[in-house]
PDB file of C-alpha atoms in Angstrom:
ATOM      1  CA  MET K  11     108.753 102.303  70.298  1.00  0.00           C
ATOM      2  CA  ASN K  12     109.183 106.047  70.505  1.00  0.00           C
ATOM      3  CA  GLU K  13     107.373 106.766  73.798  1.00  0.00           C
ATOM      4  CA  MET K  14     105.799 104.902  76.672  1.00  0.00           C
ATOM      5  CA  LEU K  15     102.993 106.472  78.716  1.00  0.00           C
ATOM      6  CA  LEU K  16     102.672 105.110  82.262  1.00  0.00           C
ATOM      7  CA  LEU K  17      99.410 105.554  84.162  1.00  0.00           C
ATOM      8  CA  ARG K  18      99.235 104.679  87.821  1.00  0.00           C
ATOM      9  CA  HIS K  19      95.750 103.540  88.775  1.00  0.00           C
ATOM     10  CA  GLY K  20      93.482 105.776  90.820  1.00  0.00           C
ATOM     11  CA  GLU K  21      93.084 105.682  94.576  1.00  0.00           C
ATOM     12  CA  THR K  22      91.755 102.624  96.451  1.00  0.00           C
ATOM     13  CA  GLU K  23      90.820 102.402 100.121  1.00  0.00           C
ATOM     14  CA  TRP K  24      94.114 100.642 100.801  1.00  0.00           C
ATOM     15  CA  SER K  25      96.296 103.089  98.852  1.00  0.00           C
ATOM     16  CA  LYS K  26      94.548 105.914 100.703  1.00  0.00           C
ATOM     17  CA  ALA K  27      95.390 104.229 104.035  1.00  0.00           C
ATOM     18  CA  GLY K  28      98.980 103.386 103.045  1.00  0.00           C
ATOM     19  CA  ARG K  29      98.370  99.629 103.112  1.00  0.00           C
ATOM     20  CA  HIS K  30     100.594  97.514 100.858  1.00  0.00           C
ATOM     21  CA  THR K  31      98.323  96.348  98.052  1.00  0.00           C
ATOM     22  CA  GLY K  32      99.987  93.774  95.854  1.00  0.00           C
ATOM     23  CA  ARG K  33      97.699  91.017  94.647  1.00  0.00           C
ATOM     24  CA  THR K  34      94.596  91.908  96.691  1.00  0.00           C
ATOM     25  CA  ASP K  35      92.100  92.980  94.049  1.00  0.00           C
ATOM     26  CA  LEU K  36      90.410  96.164  95.270  1.00  0.00           C
ATOM     27  CA  PRO K  37      88.114  98.605  93.452  1.00  0.00           C
ATOM     28  CA  LEU K  38      88.783 102.301  93.028  1.00  0.00           C
ATOM     29  CA  THR K  39      87.283 104.750  95.493  1.00  0.00           C
ATOM     30  CA  GLU K  40      85.007 107.483  94.165  1.00  0.00           C
ATOM     31  CA  HIS K  41      88.023 109.812  94.223  1.00  0.00           C
ATOM     32  CA  GLY K  42      90.045 107.131  92.393  1.00  0.00           C
ATOM     33  CA  GLU K  43      87.418 107.036  89.660  1.00  0.00           C
ATOM     34  CA  GLU K  44      87.622 110.845  89.362  1.00  0.00           C
ATOM     35  CA  GLN K  45      91.408 110.583  89.059  1.00  0.00           C
ATOM     36  CA  ALA K  46      91.028 107.967  86.307  1.00  0.00           C
ATOM     37  CA  ARG K  47      88.558 110.115  84.347  1.00  0.00           C
ATOM     38  CA  ALA K  48      90.966 113.048  84.598  1.00  0.00           C
ATOM     39  CA  LEU K  49      93.546 110.987  82.676  1.00  0.00           C
ATOM     40  CA  ALA K  50      91.231 110.846  79.624  1.00  0.00           C
ATOM     41  CA  PRO K  51      92.931 113.660  77.647  1.00  0.00           C
ATOM     42  CA  LEU K  52      96.070 111.504  77.536  1.00  0.00           C
ATOM     43  CA  ALA K  53      94.151 108.585  76.016  1.00  0.00           C
ATOM     44  CA  LYS K  54      93.158 110.629  72.961  1.00  0.00           C
ATOM     45  CA  GLU K  55      96.659 110.153  71.598  1.00  0.00           C
ATOM     46  CA  PRO K  56      97.009 107.059  69.366  1.00  0.00           C
ATOM     47  CA  PHE K  57      98.722 104.002  70.848  1.00  0.00           C
ATOM     48  CA  GLU K  58      99.978 100.939  69.044  1.00  0.00           C
ATOM     49  CA  LEU K  59      99.918  98.866  72.238  1.00  0.00           C
ATOM     50  CA  VAL K  60      98.021  99.299  75.518  1.00  0.00           C
ATOM     51  CA  LEU K  61      98.914  96.904  78.333  1.00  0.00           C
ATOM     52  CA  VAL K  62      97.067  96.776  81.647  1.00  0.00           C
ATOM     53  CA  SER K  63      97.529  94.896  84.893  1.00  0.00           C
ATOM     54  CA  PRO K  64      94.953  92.173  85.647  1.00  0.00           C
ATOM     55  CA  ALA K  65      93.913  94.061  88.813  1.00  0.00           C
ATOM     56  CA  GLN K  66      90.465  95.652  88.640  1.00  0.00           C
ATOM     57  CA  ARG K  67      91.861  98.980  89.908  1.00  0.00           C
ATOM     58  CA  ALA K  68      94.122  99.175  86.848  1.00  0.00           C
ATOM     59  CA  ARG K  69      91.545  97.890  84.366  1.00  0.00           C
ATOM     60  CA  ARG K  70      88.932 100.344  85.681  1.00  0.00           C
ATOM     61  CA  THR K  71      91.434 103.204  85.461  1.00  0.00           C
ATOM     62  CA  ALA K  72      92.146 102.310  81.828  1.00  0.00           C
ATOM     63  CA  GLU K  73      88.430 102.112  81.059  1.00  0.00           C
ATOM     64  CA  LEU K  74      87.591 105.459  82.691  1.00  0.00           C
ATOM     65  CA  ALA K  75      90.594 107.093  81.008  1.00  0.00           C
ATOM     66  CA  GLY K  76      89.160 105.989  77.672  1.00  0.00           C
ATOM     67  CA  LEU K  77      91.932 103.644  76.582  1.00  0.00           C
ATOM     68  CA  SER K  78      90.812 100.982  74.135  1.00  0.00           C
ATOM     69  CA  GLN K  79      92.118  97.716  72.726  1.00  0.00           C
ATOM     70  CA  LEU K  80      93.565  96.778  76.092  1.00  0.00           C
ATOM     71  CA  GLN K  81      95.686  93.712  76.547  1.00  0.00           C
ATOM     72  CA  VAL K  82      95.877  92.319  80.071  1.00  0.00           C
ATOM     73  CA  ASP K  83      99.459  91.411  80.956  1.00  0.00           C
ATOM     74  CA  ALA K  84     100.166  89.516  84.191  1.00  0.00           C
ATOM     75  CA  ASP K  85     103.697  90.954  84.236  1.00  0.00           C
ATOM     76  CA  LEU K  86     102.103  94.303  85.198  1.00  0.00           C
ATOM     77  CA  TRP K  87     100.801  93.057  88.575  1.00  0.00           C
ATOM     78  CA  GLU K  88     102.012  95.044  91.563  1.00  0.00           C
ATOM     79  CA  TRP K  89     104.939  93.818  93.676  1.00  0.00           C
ATOM     80  CA  ASP K  90     103.841  90.741  95.626  1.00  0.00           C
ATOM     81  CA  TYR K  91     104.289  91.925  99.219  1.00  0.00           C
ATOM     82  CA  GLY K  92     104.038  88.428 100.692  1.00  0.00           C
ATOM     83  CA  GLY K  93     103.412  88.536 104.441  1.00  0.00           C
ATOM     84  CA  TYR K  94     103.189  92.321 104.328  1.00  0.00           C
ATOM     85  CA  GLU K  95     100.095  92.356 102.110  1.00  0.00           C
ATOM     86  CA  GLY K  96      97.521  94.764 103.546  1.00  0.00           C
ATOM     87  CA  ILE K  97      99.878  96.090 106.227  1.00  0.00           C
ATOM     88  CA  THR K  98     101.188  99.660 106.491  1.00  0.00           C
ATOM     89  CA  THR K  99     104.863 100.583 106.851  1.00  0.00           C
ATOM     90  CA  PRO K 100     104.354 101.868 110.450  1.00  0.00           C
ATOM     91  CA  GLU K 101     102.720  98.544 111.384  1.00  0.00           C
ATOM     92  CA  ILE K 102     105.613  96.570 109.858  1.00  0.00           C
ATOM     93  CA  ARG K 103     108.108  98.727 111.739  1.00  0.00           C
ATOM     94  CA  GLU K 104     106.477  97.780 115.055  1.00  0.00           C
ATOM     95  CA  THR K 105     108.092  94.353 114.711  1.00  0.00           C
ATOM     96  CA  ARG K 106     110.875  95.244 112.280  1.00  0.00           C
ATOM     97  CA  PRO K 107     112.243  98.690 113.240  1.00  0.00           C
ATOM     98  CA  GLY K 108     113.581 100.737 110.348  1.00  0.00           C
ATOM     99  CA  TRP K 109     112.129  98.396 107.719  1.00  0.00           C
ATOM    100  CA  TYR K 110     112.338  99.778 104.167  1.00  0.00           C
ATOM    101  CA  LEU K 111     110.867  97.804 101.265  1.00  0.00           C
ATOM    102  CA  TRP K 112     113.576  98.771  98.789  1.00  0.00           C
ATOM    103  CA  ARG K 113     116.387  97.649 101.102  1.00  0.00           C
ATOM    104  CA  ASP K 114     114.826  94.933 103.249  1.00  0.00           C
ATOM    105  CA  GLY K 115     112.288  93.237 100.980  1.00  0.00           C
ATOM    106  CA  VAL K 116     109.288  91.253 102.185  1.00  0.00           C
ATOM    107  CA  ILE K 117     108.634  88.127 104.212  1.00  0.00           C
ATOM    108  CA  PRO K 118     106.874  85.112 102.685  1.00  0.00           C
ATOM    109  CA  GLY K 119     103.102  85.096 102.939  1.00  0.00           C
ATOM    110  CA  ASP K 120     100.465  82.487 102.190  1.00  0.00           C
ATOM    111  CA  ALA K 121     100.016  80.565  98.930  1.00  0.00           C
ATOM    112  CA  GLU K 122      98.269  83.541  97.288  1.00  0.00           C
ATOM    113  CA  HIS K 123     100.946  85.988  98.469  1.00  0.00           C
ATOM    114  CA  PRO K 124     104.305  84.168  98.434  1.00  0.00           C
ATOM    115  CA  GLY K 125     106.237  87.435  98.090  1.00  0.00           C
ATOM    116  CA  GLU K 126     108.745  88.727  95.550  1.00  0.00           C
ATOM    117  CA  SER K 127     112.212  90.197  95.663  1.00  0.00           C
ATOM    118  CA  ALA K 128     113.083  93.431  93.883  1.00  0.00           C
ATOM    119  CA  ALA K 129     115.018  91.327  91.359  1.00  0.00           C
ATOM    120  CA  GLN K 130     111.902  89.282  90.558  1.00  0.00           C
ATOM    121  CA  VAL K 131     109.850  92.444  90.036  1.00  0.00           C
ATOM    122  CA  GLY K 132     112.704  93.774  87.886  1.00  0.00           C
ATOM    123  CA  ALA K 133     112.626  90.641  85.716  1.00  0.00           C
ATOM    124  CA  ARG K 134     108.901  91.206  85.051  1.00  0.00           C
ATOM    125  CA  ALA K 135     109.587  94.858  84.239  1.00  0.00           C
ATOM    126  CA  ASP K 136     112.339  93.846  81.820  1.00  0.00           C
ATOM    127  CA  ARG K 137     109.899  91.584  79.947  1.00  0.00           C
ATOM    128  CA  VAL K 138     107.385  94.444  79.657  1.00  0.00           C
ATOM    129  CA  ILE K 139     110.093  96.809  78.387  1.00  0.00           C
ATOM    130  CA  GLU K 140     111.241  94.255  75.819  1.00  0.00           C
ATOM    131  CA  ARG K 141     107.670  93.797  74.613  1.00  0.00           C
ATOM    132  CA  ALA K 142     107.121  97.579  74.397  1.00  0.00           C
ATOM    133  CA  ARG K 143     110.382  98.267  72.560  1.00  0.00           C
ATOM    134  CA  ALA K 144     109.376  95.803  69.831  1.00  0.00           C
ATOM    135  CA  VAL K 145     106.404  98.031  68.919  1.00  0.00           C
ATOM    136  CA  GLU K 146     106.506 100.678  66.198  1.00  0.00           C
ATOM    137  CA  GLY K 147     104.877 103.748  67.721  1.00  0.00           C
ATOM    138  CA  ARG K 148     103.549 104.627  71.159  1.00  0.00           C
ATOM    139  CA  VAL K 149     102.795 102.327  74.092  1.00  0.00           C
ATOM    140  CA  ALA K 150     100.628 102.878  77.191  1.00  0.00           C
ATOM    141  CA  LEU K 151     100.869 100.898  80.432  1.00  0.00           C
ATOM    142  CA  VAL K 152      98.312 101.033  83.253  1.00  0.00           C
ATOM    143  CA  ALA K 153      99.659  99.537  86.443  1.00  0.00           C
ATOM    144  CA  HIS K 154     100.788 100.116  90.025  1.00  0.00           C
ATOM    145  CA  GLY K 155     103.095 102.386  91.995  1.00  0.00           C
ATOM    146  CA  HIS K 156     105.966 100.155  93.058  1.00  0.00           C
ATOM    147  CA  PHE K 157     105.910  98.146  89.836  1.00  0.00           C
ATOM    148  CA  LEU K 158     106.052 101.264  87.656  1.00  0.00           C
ATOM    149  CA  ARG K 159     108.866 102.660  89.780  1.00  0.00           C
ATOM    150  CA  VAL K 160     110.869  99.471  89.186  1.00  0.00           C
ATOM    151  CA  LEU K 161     110.010  99.579  85.479  1.00  0.00           C
ATOM    152  CA  ALA K 162     111.262 103.164  85.191  1.00  0.00           C
ATOM    153  CA  ALA K 163     114.497 102.251  86.978  1.00  0.00           C
ATOM    154  CA  ARG K 164     115.035  99.346  84.589  1.00  0.00           C
ATOM    155  CA  TRP K 165     114.211 101.638  81.628  1.00  0.00           C
ATOM    156  CA  LEU K 166     117.066 103.865  82.795  1.00  0.00           C
ATOM    157  CA  ARG K 167     119.323 100.782  83.106  1.00  0.00           C
ATOM    158  CA  LEU K 168     119.367 101.067  86.893  1.00  0.00           C
ATOM    159  CA  ALA K 169     118.936  98.316  89.474  1.00  0.00           C
ATOM    160  CA  PRO K 170     115.320  97.489  90.391  1.00  0.00           C
ATOM    161  CA  GLU K 171     115.947  98.855  93.905  1.00  0.00           C
ATOM    162  CA  ASP K 172     116.675 102.272  92.421  1.00  0.00           C
ATOM    163  CA  GLY K 173     112.939 102.649  91.894  1.00  0.00           C
ATOM    164  CA  ARG K 174     113.089 103.980  95.470  1.00  0.00           C
ATOM    165  CA  LEU K 175     114.226 107.295  93.964  1.00  0.00           C
ATOM    166  CA  LEU K 176     111.006 107.756  91.986  1.00  0.00           C
ATOM    167  CA  LYS K 177     107.932 108.609  94.068  1.00  0.00           C
ATOM    168  CA  LEU K 178     104.683 107.901  92.247  1.00  0.00           C
ATOM    169  CA  ASP K 179     101.207 108.987  93.371  1.00  0.00           C
ATOM    170  CA  THR K 180      97.845 107.488  92.430  1.00  0.00           C
ATOM    171  CA  GLY K 181      96.084 108.883  89.365  1.00  0.00           C
ATOM    172  CA  THR K 182      99.243 110.339  87.827  1.00  0.00           C
ATOM    173  CA  TYR K 183     101.025 109.857  84.541  1.00  0.00           C
ATOM    174  CA  SER K 184     104.650 109.556  83.533  1.00  0.00           C
ATOM    175  CA  ARG K 185     106.416 109.271  80.193  1.00  0.00           C
ATOM    176  CA  LEU K 186     109.482 107.313  79.172  1.00  0.00           C
ATOM    177  CA  GLY K 187     111.254 108.141  75.969  1.00  0.00           C
ATOM    178  CA  PHE K 188     114.624 108.772  74.379  1.00  0.00           C
ATOM    179  CA  GLU K 189     117.161 111.544  74.037  1.00  0.00           C
ATOM    180  CA  HIS K 190     119.883 110.935  71.446  1.00  0.00           C
ATOM    181  CA  ALA K 191     118.809 107.248  71.388  1.00  0.00           C
ATOM    182  CA  GLU K 192     119.337 106.905  75.165  1.00  0.00           C
ATOM    183  CA  PRO K 193     116.411 106.036  77.476  1.00  0.00           C
ATOM    184  CA  VAL K 194     115.205 108.944  79.633  1.00  0.00           C
ATOM    185  CA  LEU K 195     112.268 110.063  81.757  1.00  0.00           C
ATOM    186  CA  THR K 196     110.415 112.779  79.872  1.00  0.00           C
ATOM    187  CA  ALA K 197     107.766 113.302  82.595  1.00  0.00           C
ATOM    188  CA  TRP K 198     107.347 111.809  86.049  1.00  0.00           C
ATOM    189  CA  ASN K 199     104.527 111.690  88.618  1.00  0.00           C
ATOM    190  CA  ALA K 200     102.637 114.372  86.725  1.00  0.00           C
ATOM    191  CA  PRO K 201      99.123 115.291  87.799  1.00  0.00           C
ATOM    192  CA  VAL K 202      96.571 115.937  85.108  1.00  0.00           C
TER     193      VAL K 202
END
């Protein structure tokens, strides 16, 4: 693999409101669909592998961006926020002052949202990176904010929790590549 393009899905009602959206499968807002269409110039480049999260917000973003020959990969799901699914950071801090996802993690939720640690998300990211690096050519991933932040940290050989250093907005793109055979970020959180 010589380059990996990362697309964060467009806006949803929950991302707009700051609600933690892990496994809840929400559609894009109208603005989110506009963001996805704006990513289309990036999809004109040829890709040997295009992986997308199972979530409809990611699949719809890929479709509107014009990516083809998609392969759904469950490892690209967003962080499972467990008992914090659908809740905003200020709401969590009402009962857990100073809470910070990257440091404090999540509490267990129900059977559909058991929750994940940063290490578990990092293990999924490592599998995606291994799969991408086995490809000759370019790779595109369409996924979610916290997951892609963890993936970028792992790309750089950092701990999963170091994804906290990499803010990522909806409807943006990032690129991972190499400099002198070492993994680097070549673009991050770039608007179209």
